[in-house]
PDB file of C-alpha atoms in Angstrom:
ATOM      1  CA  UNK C   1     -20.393   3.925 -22.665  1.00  0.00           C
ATOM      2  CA  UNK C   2     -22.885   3.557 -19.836  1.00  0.00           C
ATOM      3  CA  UNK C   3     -21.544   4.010 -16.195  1.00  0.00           C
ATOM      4  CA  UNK C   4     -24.162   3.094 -13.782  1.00  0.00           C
ATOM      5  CA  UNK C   5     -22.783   3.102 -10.166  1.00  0.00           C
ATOM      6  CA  UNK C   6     -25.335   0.198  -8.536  1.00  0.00           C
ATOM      7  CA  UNK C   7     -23.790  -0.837  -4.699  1.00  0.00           C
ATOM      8  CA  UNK C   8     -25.049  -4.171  -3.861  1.00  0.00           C
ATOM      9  CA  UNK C   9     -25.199  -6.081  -0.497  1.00  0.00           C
ATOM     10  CA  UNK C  10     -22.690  -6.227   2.142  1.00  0.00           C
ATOM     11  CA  UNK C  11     -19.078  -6.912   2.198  1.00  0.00           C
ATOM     12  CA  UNK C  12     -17.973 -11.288   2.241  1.00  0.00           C
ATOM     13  CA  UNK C  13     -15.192 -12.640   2.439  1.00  0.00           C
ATOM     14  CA  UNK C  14     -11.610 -11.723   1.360  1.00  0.00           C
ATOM     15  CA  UNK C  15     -12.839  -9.184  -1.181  1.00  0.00           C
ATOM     16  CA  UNK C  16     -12.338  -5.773  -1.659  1.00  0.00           C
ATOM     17  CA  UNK C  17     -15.035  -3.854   0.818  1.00  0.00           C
ATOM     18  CA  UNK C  18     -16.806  -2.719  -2.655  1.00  0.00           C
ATOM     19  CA  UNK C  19     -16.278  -4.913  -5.872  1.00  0.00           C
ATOM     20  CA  UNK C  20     -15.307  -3.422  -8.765  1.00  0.00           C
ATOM     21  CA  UNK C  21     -17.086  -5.016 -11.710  1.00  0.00           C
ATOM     22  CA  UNK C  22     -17.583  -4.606 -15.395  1.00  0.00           C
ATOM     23  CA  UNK C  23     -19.605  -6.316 -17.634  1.00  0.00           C
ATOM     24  CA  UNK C  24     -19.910  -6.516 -21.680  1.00  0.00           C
ATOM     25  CA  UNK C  25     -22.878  -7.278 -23.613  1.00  0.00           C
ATOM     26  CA  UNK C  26     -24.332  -6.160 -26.937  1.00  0.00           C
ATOM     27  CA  UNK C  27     -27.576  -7.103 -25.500  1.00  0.00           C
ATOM     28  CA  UNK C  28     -30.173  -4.416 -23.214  1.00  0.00           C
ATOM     29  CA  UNK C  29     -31.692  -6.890 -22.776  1.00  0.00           C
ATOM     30  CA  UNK C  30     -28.949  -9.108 -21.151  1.00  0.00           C
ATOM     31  CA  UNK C  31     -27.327  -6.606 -19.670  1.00  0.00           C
ATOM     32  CA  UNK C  32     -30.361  -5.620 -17.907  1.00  0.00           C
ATOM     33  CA  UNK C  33     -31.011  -9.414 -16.816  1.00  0.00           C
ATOM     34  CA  UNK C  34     -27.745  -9.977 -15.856  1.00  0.00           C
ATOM     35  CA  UNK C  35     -28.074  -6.567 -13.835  1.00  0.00           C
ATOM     36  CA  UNK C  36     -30.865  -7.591 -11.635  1.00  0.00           C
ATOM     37  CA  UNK C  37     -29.204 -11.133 -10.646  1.00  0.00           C
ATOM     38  CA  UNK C  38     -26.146  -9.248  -9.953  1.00  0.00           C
ATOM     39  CA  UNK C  39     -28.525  -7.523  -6.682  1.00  0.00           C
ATOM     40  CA  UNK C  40     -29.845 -10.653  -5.814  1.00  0.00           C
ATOM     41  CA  UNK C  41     -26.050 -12.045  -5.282  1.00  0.00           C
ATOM     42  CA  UNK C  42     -25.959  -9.791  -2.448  1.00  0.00           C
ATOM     43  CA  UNK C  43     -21.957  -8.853  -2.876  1.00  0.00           C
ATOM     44  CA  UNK C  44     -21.137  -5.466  -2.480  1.00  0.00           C
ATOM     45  CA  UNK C  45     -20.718  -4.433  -6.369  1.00  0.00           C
ATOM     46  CA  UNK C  46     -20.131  -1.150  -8.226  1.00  0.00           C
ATOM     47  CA  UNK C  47     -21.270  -2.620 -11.743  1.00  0.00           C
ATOM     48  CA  UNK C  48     -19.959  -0.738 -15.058  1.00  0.00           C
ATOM     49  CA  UNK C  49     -21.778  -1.832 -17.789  1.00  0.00           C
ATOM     50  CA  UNK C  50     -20.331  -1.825 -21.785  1.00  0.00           C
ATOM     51  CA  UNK C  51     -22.181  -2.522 -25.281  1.00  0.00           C
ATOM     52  CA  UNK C  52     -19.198  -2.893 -27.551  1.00  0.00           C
ATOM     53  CA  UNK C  53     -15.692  -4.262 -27.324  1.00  0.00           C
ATOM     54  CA  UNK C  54     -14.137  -0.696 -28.202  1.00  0.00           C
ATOM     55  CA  UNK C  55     -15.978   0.962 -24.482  1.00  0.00           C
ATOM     56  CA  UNK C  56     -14.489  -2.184 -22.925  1.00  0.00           C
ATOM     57  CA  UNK C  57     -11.079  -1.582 -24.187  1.00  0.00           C
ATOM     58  CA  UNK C  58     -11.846   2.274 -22.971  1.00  0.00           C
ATOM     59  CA  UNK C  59     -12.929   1.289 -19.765  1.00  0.00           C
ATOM     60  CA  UNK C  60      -9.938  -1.198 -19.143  1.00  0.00           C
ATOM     61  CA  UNK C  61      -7.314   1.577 -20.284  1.00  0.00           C
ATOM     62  CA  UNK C  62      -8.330   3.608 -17.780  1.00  0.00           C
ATOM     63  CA  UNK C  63      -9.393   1.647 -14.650  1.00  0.00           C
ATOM     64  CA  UNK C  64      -8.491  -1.180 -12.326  1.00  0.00           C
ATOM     65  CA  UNK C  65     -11.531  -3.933 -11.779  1.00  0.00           C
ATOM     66  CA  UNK C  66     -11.758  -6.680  -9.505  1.00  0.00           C
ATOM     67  CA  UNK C  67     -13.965  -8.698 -11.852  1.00  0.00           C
ATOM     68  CA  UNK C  68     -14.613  -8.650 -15.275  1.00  0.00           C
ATOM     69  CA  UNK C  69     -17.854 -10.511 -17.135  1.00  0.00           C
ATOM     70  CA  UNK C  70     -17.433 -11.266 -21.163  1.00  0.00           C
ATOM     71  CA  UNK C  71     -20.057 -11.610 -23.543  1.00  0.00           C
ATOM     72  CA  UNK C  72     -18.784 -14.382 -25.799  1.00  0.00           C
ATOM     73  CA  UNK C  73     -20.833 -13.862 -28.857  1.00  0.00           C
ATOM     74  CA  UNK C  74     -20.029 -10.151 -29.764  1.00  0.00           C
ATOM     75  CA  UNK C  75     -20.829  -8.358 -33.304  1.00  0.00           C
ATOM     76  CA  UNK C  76     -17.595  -7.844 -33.784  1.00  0.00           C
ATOM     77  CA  UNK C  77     -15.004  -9.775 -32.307  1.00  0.00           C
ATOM     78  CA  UNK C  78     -15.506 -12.767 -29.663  1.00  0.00           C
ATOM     79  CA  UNK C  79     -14.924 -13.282 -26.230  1.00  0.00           C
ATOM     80  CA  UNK C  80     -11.655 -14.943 -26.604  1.00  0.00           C
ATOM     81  CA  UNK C  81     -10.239 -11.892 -28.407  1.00  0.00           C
ATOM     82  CA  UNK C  82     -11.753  -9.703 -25.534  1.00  0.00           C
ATOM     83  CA  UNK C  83      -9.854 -12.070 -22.893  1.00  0.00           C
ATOM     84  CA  UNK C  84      -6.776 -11.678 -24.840  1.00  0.00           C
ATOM     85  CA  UNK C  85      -6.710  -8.012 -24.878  1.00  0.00           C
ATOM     86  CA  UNK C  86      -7.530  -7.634 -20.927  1.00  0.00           C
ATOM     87  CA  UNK C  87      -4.753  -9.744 -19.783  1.00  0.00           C
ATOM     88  CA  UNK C  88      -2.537  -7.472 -22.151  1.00  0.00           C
ATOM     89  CA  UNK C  89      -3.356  -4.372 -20.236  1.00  0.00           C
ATOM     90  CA  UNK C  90      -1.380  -2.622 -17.607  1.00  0.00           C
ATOM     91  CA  UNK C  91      -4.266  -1.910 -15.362  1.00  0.00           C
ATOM     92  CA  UNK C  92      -6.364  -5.655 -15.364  1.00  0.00           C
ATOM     93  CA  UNK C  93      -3.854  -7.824 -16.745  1.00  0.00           C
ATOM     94  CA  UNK C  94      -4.540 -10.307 -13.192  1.00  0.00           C
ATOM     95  CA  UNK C  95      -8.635  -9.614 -12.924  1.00  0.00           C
ATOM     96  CA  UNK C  96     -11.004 -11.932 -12.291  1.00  0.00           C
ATOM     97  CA  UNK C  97     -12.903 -13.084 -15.641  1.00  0.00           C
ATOM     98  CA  UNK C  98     -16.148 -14.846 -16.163  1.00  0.00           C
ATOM     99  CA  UNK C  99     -16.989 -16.085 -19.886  1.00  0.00           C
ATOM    100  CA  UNK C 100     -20.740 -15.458 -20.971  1.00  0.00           C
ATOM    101  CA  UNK C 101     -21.954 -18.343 -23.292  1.00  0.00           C
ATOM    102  CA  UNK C 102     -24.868 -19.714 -25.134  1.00  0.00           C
ATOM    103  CA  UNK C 103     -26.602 -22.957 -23.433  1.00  0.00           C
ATOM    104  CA  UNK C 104     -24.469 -25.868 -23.436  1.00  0.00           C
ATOM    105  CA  UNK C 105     -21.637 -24.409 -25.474  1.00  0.00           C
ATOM    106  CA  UNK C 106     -19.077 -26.412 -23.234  1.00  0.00           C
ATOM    107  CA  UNK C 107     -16.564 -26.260 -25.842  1.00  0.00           C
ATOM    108  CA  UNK C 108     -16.350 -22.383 -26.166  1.00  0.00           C
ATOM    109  CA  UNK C 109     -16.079 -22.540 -22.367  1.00  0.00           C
ATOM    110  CA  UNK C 110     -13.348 -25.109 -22.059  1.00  0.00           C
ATOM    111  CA  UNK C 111     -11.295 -22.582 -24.319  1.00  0.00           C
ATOM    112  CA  UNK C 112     -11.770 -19.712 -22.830  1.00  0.00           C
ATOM    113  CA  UNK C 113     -10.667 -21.691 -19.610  1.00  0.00           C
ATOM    114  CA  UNK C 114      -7.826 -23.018 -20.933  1.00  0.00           C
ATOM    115  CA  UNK C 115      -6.629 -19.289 -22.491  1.00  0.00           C
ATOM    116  CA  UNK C 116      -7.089 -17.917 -18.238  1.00  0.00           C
ATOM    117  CA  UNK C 117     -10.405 -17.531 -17.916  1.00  0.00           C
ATOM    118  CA  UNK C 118     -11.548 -17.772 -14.387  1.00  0.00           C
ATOM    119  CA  UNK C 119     -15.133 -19.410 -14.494  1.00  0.00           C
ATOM    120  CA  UNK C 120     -17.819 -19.380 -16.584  1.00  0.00           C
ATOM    121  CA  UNK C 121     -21.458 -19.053 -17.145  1.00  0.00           C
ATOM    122  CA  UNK C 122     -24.458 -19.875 -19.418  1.00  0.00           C
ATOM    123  CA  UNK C 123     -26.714 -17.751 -20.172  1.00  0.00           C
ATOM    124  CA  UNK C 124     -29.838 -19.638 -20.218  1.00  0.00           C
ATOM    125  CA  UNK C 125     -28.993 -21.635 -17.078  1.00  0.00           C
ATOM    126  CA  UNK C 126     -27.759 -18.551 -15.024  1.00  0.00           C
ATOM    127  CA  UNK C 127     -29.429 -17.767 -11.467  1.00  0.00           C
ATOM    128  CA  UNK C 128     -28.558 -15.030  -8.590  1.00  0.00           C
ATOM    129  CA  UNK C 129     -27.008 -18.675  -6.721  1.00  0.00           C
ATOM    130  CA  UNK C 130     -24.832 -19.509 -10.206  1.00  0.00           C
ATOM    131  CA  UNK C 131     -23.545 -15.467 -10.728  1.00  0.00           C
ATOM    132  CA  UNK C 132     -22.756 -15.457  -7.069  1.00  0.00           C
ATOM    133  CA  UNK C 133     -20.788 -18.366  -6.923  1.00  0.00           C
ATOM    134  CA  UNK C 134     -18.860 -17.437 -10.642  1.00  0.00           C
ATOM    135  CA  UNK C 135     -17.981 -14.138  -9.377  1.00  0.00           C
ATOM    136  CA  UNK C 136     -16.743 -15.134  -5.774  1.00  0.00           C
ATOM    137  CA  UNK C 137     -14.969 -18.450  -7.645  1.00  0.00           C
ATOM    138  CA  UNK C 138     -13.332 -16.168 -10.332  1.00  0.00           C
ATOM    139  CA  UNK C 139     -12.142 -13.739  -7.560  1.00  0.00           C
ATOM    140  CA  UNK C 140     -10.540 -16.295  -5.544  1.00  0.00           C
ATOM    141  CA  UNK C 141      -8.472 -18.045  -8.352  1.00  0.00           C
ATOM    142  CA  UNK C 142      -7.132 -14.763  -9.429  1.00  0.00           C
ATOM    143  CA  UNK C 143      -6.218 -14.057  -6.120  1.00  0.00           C
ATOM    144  CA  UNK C 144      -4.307 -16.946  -5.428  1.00  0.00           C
ATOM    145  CA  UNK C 145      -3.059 -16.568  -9.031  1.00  0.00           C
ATOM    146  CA  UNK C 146      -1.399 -13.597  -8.401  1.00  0.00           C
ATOM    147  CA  UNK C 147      -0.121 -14.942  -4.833  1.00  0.00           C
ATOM    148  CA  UNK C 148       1.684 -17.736  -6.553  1.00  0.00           C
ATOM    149  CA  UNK C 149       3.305 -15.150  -9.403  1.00  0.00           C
ATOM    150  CA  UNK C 150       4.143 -12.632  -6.153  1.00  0.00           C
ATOM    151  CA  UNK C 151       6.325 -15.763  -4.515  1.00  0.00           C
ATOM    152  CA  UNK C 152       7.498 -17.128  -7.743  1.00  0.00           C
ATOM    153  CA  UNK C 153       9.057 -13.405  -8.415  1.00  0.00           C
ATOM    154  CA  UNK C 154      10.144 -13.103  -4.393  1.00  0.00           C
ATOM    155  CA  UNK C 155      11.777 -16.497  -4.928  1.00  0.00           C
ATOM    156  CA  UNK C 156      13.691 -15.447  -7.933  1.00  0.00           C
ATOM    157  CA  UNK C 157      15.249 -12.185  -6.640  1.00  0.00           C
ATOM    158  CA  UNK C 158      16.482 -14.160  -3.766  1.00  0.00           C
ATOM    159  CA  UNK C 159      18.167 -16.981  -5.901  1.00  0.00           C
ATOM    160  CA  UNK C 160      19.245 -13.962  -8.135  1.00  0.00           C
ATOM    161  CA  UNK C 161      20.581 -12.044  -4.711  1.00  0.00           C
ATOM    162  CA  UNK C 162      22.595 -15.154  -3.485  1.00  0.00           C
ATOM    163  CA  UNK C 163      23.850 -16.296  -6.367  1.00  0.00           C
ATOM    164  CA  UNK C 164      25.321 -12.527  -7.438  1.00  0.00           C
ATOM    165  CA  UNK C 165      26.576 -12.763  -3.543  1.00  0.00           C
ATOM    166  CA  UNK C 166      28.136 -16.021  -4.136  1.00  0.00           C
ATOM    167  CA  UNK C 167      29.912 -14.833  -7.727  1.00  0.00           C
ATOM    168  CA  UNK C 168      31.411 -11.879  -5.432  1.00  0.00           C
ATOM    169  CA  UNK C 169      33.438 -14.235  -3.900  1.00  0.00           C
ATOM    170  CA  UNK C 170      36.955 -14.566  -3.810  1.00  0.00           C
ATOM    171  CA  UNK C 171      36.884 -18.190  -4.090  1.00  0.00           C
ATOM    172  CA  UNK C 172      34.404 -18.735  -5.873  1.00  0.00           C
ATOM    173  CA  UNK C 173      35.315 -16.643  -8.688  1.00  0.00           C
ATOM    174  CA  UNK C 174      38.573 -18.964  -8.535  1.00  0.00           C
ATOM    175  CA  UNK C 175      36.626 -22.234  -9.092  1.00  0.00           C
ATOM    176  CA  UNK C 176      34.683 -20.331 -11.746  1.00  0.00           C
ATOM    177  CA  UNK C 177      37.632 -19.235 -13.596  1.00  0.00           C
ATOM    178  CA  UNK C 178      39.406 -23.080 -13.187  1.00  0.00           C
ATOM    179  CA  UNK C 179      36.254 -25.032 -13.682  1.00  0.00           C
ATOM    180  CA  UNK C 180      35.696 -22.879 -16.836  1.00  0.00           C
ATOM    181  CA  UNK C 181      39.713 -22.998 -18.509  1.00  0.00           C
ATOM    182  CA  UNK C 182      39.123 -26.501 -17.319  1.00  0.00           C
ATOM    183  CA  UNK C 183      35.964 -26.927 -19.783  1.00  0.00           C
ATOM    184  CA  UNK C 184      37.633 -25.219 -22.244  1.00  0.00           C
ATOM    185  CA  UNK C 185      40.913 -26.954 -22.258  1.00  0.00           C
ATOM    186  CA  UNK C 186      38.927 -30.240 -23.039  1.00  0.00           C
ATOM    187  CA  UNK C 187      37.121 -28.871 -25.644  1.00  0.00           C
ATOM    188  CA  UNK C 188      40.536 -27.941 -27.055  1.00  0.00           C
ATOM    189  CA  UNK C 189      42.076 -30.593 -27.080  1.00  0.00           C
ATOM    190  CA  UNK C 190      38.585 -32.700 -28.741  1.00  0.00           C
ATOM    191  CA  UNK C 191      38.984 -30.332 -31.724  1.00  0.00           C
ATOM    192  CA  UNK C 192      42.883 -29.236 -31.855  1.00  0.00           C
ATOM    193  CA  UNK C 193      42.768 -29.149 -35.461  1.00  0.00           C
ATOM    194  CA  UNK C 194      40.326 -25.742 -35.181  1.00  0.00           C
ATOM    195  CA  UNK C 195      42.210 -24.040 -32.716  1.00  0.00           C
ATOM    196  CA  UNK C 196      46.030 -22.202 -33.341  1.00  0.00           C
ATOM    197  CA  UNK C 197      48.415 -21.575 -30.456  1.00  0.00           C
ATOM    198  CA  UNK C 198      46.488 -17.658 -30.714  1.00  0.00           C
ATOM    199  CA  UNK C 199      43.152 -19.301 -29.360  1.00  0.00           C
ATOM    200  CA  UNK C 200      45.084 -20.978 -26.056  1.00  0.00           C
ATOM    201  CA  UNK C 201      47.180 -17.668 -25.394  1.00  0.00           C
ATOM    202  CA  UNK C 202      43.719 -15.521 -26.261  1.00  0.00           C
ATOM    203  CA  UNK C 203      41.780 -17.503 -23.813  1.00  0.00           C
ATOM    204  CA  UNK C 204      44.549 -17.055 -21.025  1.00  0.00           C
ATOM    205  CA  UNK C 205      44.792 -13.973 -21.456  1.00  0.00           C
ATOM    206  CA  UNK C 206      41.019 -13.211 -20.944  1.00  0.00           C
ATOM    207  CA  UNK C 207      40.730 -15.597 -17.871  1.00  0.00           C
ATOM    208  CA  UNK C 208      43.853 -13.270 -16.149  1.00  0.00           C
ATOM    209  CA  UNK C 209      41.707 -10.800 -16.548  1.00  0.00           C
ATOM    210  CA  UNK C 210      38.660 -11.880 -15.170  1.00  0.00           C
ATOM    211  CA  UNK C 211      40.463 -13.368 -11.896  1.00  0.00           C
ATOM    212  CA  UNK C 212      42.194 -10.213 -11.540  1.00  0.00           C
ATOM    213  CA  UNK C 213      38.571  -7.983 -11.528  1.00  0.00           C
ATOM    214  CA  UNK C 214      36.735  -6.862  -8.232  1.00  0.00           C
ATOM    215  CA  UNK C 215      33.598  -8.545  -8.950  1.00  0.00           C
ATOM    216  CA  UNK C 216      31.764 -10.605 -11.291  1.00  0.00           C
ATOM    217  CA  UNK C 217      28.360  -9.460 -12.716  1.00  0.00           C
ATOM    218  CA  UNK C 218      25.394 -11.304 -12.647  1.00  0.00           C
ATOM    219  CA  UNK C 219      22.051 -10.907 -14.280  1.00  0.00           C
TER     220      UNK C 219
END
């Protein structure tokens, strides 16, 4: 695996103060192409550079990025599956991706999109101005990305919170209990003929019970 440590331009906007990126191609040639736009972007990167899915999957194993750039024509394996396996790791399930396609292969690009791709780029019609703009893009969607899934999981451990607080409740816990014998009683009575007498002393029984405990548990 090739580890070139190449620190690029000064630090923009709200970016780490050095970007972390990694690239895979097959290609030298590519790679090398794609190397010297990545200096003329001016962002501060540290650029890792892979030739086969297998250092990629090494690389991601064992270290965090802040932007990732796919190859999607690989010799073995495509982009997609490469995509796939990144947002199943530990370390860079939320990095920022860019997919790598062939000239006017919208379709592949739409796809990869659509699967949590960030932004993407063609090869042929790639420029310093283009790379720039994919890699600050992708950044900035991830970001907010993993903003949204950060409140979504701060919002549902306070629901969680007052709703177990609520259950704790004396009274509540009462209307619980009488809303759910309630519930049951009707159902009872609906289908009489597949419930015996044991059923309606069973289910008393059990709801004495439950009023009678400290707390209810909620998950």
């Amino acid at each position: 695996m090739s580890l070139p440590v190449q620190v690029m331009g000064p630090e923009e906007g709200p970016f780490p103060q050095i970007i972390k990126a990694l690239l895979l191609d097959d290609s030298t040639f590519d790679r090398a192409r794609i190397r010297r736009m990545s200096h003329k972007t001016q962002l501060a990167l540290q650029l890792t550079e892979v030739g086969s899915i297998q250092e990629l999957e090494e690389a991601v194993a064992h270290e965090a990025y802040d932007l990732i750039m796919i190859d999607y024509r690989l010799p073995q394996g495509d982009g997609l599956s490469v995509l796939n396996h990144i947002q199943n790791t530990p370390l860079n399930k939320d990095v920022a991706t860019i997919m790598i396609t062939g000239d006017g292969d919208m379709e592949t690009a739409v796809t990869a999109m659509r699967n949590g791709c960030h932004d993407f780029l063609t090869k042929d019609a790639m420029t310093p101005e283009h790379l720039r703009f994919a890699m600050t893009n992708a950044m900035t969607t991830a970001a907010e990305h993993r903003d949204l899934v950060a409140q979504s999981e701060h919002q549902r451990k306070i629901i969680t919170k007052g709703l177990t607080a609520a259950l704790m409740d004396e009274e509540v816990q009462g209307k619980v209990v009488a809303l759910f014998k309630d519930e049951f009683d009707t159902a009872l009575s609906r289908h009489a003929q597949i419930f015996s007498p044991h059923d309606h002393s069973a289910l008393d029984a059990m709801l004495a019970t439950v009023d009678e405990d400290d707390e209810f548990i909620f998950i």
